[in-house]
mmCIF file of C-alpha atoms in Angstrom:
data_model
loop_
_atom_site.group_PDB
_atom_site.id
_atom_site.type_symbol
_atom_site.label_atom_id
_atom_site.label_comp_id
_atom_site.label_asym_id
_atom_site.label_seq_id
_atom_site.Cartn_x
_atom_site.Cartn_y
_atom_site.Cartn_z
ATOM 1 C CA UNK A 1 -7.530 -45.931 -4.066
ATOM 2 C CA UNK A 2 -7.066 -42.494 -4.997
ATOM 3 C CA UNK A 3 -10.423 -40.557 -7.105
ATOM 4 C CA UNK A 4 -9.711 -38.544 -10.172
ATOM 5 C CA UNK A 5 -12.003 -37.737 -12.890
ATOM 6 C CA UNK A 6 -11.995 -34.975 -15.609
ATOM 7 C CA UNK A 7 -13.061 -31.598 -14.773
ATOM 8 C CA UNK A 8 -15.206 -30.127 -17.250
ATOM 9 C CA UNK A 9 -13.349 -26.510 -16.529
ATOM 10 C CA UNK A 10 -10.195 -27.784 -18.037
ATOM 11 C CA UNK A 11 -11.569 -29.752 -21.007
ATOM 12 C CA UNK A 12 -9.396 -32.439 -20.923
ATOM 13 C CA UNK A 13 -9.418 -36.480 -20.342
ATOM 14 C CA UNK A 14 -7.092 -38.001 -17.886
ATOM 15 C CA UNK A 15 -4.452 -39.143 -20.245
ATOM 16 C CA UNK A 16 -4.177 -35.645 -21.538
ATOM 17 C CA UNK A 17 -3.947 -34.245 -18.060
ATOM 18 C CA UNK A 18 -1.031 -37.423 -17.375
ATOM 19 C CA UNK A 19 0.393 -36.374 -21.423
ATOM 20 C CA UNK A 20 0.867 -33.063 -19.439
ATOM 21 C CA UNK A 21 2.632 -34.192 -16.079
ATOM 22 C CA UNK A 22 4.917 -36.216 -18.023
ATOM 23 C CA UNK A 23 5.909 -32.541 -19.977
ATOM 24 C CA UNK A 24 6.403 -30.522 -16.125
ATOM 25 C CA UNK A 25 7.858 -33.517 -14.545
ATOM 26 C CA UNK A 26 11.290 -32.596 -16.973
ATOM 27 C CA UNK A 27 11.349 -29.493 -15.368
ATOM 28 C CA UNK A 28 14.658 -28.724 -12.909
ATOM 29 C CA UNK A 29 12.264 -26.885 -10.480
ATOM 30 C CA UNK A 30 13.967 -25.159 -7.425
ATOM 31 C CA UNK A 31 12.392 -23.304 -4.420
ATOM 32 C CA UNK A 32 8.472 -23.241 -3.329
ATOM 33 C CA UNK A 33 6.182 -24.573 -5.860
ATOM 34 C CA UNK A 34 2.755 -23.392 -6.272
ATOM 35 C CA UNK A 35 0.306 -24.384 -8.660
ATOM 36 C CA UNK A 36 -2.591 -22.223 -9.525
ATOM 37 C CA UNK A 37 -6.297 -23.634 -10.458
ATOM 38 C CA UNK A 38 -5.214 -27.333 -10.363
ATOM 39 C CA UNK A 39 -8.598 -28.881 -10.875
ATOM 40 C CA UNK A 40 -8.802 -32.410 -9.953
ATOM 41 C CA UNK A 41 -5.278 -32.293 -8.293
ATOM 42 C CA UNK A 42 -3.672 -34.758 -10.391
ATOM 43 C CA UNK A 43 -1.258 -32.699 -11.355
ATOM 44 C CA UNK A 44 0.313 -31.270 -8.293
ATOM 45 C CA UNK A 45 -0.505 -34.519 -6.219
ATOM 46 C CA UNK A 46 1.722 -36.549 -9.210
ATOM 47 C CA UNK A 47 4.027 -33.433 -9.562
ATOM 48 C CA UNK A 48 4.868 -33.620 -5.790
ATOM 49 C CA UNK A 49 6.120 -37.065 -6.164
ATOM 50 C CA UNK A 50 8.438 -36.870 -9.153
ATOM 51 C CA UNK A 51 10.140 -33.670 -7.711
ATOM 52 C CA UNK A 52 10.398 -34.491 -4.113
ATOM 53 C CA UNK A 53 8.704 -31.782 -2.903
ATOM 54 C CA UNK A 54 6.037 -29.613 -1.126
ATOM 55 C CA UNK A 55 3.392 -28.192 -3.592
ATOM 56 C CA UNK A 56 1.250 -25.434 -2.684
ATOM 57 C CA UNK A 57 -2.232 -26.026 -5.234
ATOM 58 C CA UNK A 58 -4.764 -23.533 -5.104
ATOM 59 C CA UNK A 59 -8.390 -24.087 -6.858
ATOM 60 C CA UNK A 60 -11.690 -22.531 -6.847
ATOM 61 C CA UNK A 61 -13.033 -26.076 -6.150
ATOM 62 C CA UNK A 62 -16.119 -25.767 -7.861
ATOM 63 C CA UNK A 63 -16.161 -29.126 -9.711
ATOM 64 C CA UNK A 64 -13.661 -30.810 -7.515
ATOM 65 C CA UNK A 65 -14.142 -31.705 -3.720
ATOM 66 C CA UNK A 66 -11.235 -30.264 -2.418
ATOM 67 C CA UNK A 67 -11.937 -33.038 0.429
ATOM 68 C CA UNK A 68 -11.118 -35.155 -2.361
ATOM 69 C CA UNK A 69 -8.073 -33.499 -3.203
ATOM 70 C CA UNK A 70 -6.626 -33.623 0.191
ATOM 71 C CA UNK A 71 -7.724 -37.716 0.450
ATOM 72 C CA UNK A 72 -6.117 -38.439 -2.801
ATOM 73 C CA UNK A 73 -2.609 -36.612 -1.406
ATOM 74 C CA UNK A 74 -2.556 -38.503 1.590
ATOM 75 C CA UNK A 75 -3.165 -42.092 -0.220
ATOM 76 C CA UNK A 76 -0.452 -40.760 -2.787
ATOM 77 C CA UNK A 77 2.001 -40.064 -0.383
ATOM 78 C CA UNK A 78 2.548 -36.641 -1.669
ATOM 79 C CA UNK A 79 3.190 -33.489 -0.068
ATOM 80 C CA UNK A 80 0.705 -30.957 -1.102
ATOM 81 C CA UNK A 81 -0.930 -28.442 0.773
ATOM 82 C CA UNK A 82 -4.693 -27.162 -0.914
ATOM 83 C CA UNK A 83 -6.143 -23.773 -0.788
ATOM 84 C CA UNK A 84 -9.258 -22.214 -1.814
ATOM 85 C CA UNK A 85 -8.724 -19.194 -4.009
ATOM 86 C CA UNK A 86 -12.217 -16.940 -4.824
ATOM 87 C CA UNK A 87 -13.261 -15.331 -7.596
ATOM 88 C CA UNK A 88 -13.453 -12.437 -9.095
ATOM 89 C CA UNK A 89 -10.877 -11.159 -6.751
ATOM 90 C CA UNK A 90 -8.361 -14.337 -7.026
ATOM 91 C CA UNK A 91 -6.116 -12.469 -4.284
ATOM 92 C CA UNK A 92 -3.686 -15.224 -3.624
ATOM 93 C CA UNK A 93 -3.084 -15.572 -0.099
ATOM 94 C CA UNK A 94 0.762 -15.414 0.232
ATOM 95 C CA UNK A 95 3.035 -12.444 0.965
ATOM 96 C CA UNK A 96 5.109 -11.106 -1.823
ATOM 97 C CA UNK A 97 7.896 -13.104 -2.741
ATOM 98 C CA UNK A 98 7.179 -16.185 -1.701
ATOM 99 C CA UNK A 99 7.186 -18.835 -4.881
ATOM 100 C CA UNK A 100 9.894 -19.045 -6.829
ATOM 101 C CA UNK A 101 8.105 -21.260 -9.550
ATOM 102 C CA UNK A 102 4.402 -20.883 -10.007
ATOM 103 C CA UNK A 103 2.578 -23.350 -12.827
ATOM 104 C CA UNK A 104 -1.054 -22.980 -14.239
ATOM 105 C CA UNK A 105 -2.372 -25.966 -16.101
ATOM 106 C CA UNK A 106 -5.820 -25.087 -18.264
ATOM 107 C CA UNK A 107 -7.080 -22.519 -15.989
ATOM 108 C CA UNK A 108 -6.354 -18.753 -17.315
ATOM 109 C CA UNK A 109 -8.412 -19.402 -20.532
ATOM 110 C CA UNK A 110 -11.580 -19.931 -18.458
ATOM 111 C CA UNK A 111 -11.186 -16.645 -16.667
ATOM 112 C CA UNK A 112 -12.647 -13.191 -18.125
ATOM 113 C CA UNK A 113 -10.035 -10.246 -18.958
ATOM 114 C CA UNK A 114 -10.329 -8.999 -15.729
ATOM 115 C CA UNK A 115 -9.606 -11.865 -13.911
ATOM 116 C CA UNK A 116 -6.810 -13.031 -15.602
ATOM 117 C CA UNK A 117 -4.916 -9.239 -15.193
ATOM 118 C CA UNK A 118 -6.226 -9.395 -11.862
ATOM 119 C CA UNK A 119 -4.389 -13.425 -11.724
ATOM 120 C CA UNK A 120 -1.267 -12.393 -13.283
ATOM 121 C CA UNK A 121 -0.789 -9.415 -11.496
ATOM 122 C CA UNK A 122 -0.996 -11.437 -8.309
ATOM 123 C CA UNK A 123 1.222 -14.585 -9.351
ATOM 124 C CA UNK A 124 3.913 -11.520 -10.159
ATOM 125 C CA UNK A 125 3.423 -10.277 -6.963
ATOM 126 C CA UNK A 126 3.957 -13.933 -5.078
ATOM 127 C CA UNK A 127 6.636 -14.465 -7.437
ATOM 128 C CA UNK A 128 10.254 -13.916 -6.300
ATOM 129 C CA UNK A 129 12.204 -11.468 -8.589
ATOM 130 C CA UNK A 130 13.832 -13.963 -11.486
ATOM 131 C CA UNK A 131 11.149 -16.594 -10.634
ATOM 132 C CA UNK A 132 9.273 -18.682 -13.366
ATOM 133 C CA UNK A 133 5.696 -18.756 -14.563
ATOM 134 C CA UNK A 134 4.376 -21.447 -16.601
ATOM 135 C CA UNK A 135 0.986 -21.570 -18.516
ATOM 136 C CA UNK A 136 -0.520 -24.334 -20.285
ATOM 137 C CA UNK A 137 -3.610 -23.372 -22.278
ATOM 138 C CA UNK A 138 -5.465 -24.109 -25.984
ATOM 139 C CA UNK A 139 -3.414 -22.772 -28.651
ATOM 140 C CA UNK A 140 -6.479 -20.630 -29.440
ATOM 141 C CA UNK A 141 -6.202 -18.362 -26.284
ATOM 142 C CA UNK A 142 -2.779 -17.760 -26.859
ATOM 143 C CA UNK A 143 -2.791 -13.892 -26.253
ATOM 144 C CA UNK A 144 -2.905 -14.479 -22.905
ATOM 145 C CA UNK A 145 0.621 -14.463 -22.484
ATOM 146 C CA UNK A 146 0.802 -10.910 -24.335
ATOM 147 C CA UNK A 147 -1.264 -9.736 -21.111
ATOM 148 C CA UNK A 148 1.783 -10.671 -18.881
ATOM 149 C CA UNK A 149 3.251 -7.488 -18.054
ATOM 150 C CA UNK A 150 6.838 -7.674 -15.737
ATOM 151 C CA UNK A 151 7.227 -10.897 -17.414
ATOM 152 C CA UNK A 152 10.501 -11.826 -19.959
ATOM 153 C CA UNK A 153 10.096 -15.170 -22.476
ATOM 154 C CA UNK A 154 12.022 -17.709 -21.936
ATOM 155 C CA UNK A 155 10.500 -20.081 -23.947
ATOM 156 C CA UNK A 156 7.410 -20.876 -26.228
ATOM 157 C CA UNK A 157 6.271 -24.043 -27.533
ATOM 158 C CA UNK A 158 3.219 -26.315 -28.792
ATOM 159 C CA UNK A 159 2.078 -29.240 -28.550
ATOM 160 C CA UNK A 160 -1.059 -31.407 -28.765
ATOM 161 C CA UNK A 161 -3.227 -28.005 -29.581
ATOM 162 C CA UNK A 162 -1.835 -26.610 -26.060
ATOM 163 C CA UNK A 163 0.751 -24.021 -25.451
ATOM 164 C CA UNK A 164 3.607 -24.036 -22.642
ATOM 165 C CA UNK A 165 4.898 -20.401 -22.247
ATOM 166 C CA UNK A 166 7.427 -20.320 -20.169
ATOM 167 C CA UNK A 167 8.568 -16.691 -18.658
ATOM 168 C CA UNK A 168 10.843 -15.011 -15.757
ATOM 169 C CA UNK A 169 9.562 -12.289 -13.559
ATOM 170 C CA UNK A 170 12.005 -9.374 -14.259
#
């Protein structure tokens, strides 16, 4: 039976974490899928499932066993592959243009100014040109996505005191 439990980083219970799925799994996602800081790995395991693909989910696995992570996949059936991203650098280790839909599910807001230029300046560099980026994060942090530079809107909603900011790499 597969182990997931709340991590404390993302501040949220289990049914707001499966509240969230439910909201990607709509998506019409094409091409390689990554997911960046996915926690307990409920979302990309679940994620992997409904869309019938391979998801790439990288974490700084400090609250998470990533052993876990990769147990839990297996049992699932799912197709994810888990890497181990460090901080402060959070270099992502993929060559440019290799993602053409990258995800980050109450992650950026824990991350200092720095590190979240430093992110999205990465995830625009692994993005392929006309790719999407989605972030999910508390209403209250919402200038993040006024720090994403090479980025166009495509859409902006809320929901449940979380935004989803949808945006193509230009």
């Amino acid at each position: 039976m597969p182990t997931y439990y709340p991590v404390r980083r993302m501040g949220i219970t289990l049914d707001e974490q499966n509240f969230i799925l439910r909201r990607l799994a709509q998506l019409k996602v094409e091409g390689e899928v990554l997911d960046v800081g996915c926690g307990n790995s409920l979302i990309p395991i679940q994620l992997s499932k409904a869309w019938n693909r391979k998801i790439v989910a990288l974490d700084i696995w400090d609250e998470f066993p990533l052993e876990t992570a990769i147990k839990n996949a297996k049992e699932e059936g799912a197709d994810v592959e888990f890497l181990k991203i460090e901080r402060p650098t959070l270099k992502l280790p993929f060559p440019d243009s290799s993602f053409s839909f990258v995800y980050s599910v109450m992650f950026v807001y824990n991350l200092r100014k720095h590190e979240r230029e430093a992110l999205f300046t990465e995830i625009r560099r692994v993005l392929r040109d006309g790719g999407l980026f989605l972030l999910v994060d508390p209403v209250i942090v919402r200038r993040e996505r006024t720090e994403l530079k090479g980025f166009k809107e495509v859409s902006y909603r809320e929901e449940n005191a979380l935004f989803y900011y949808l945006a193509r790499k230009e």
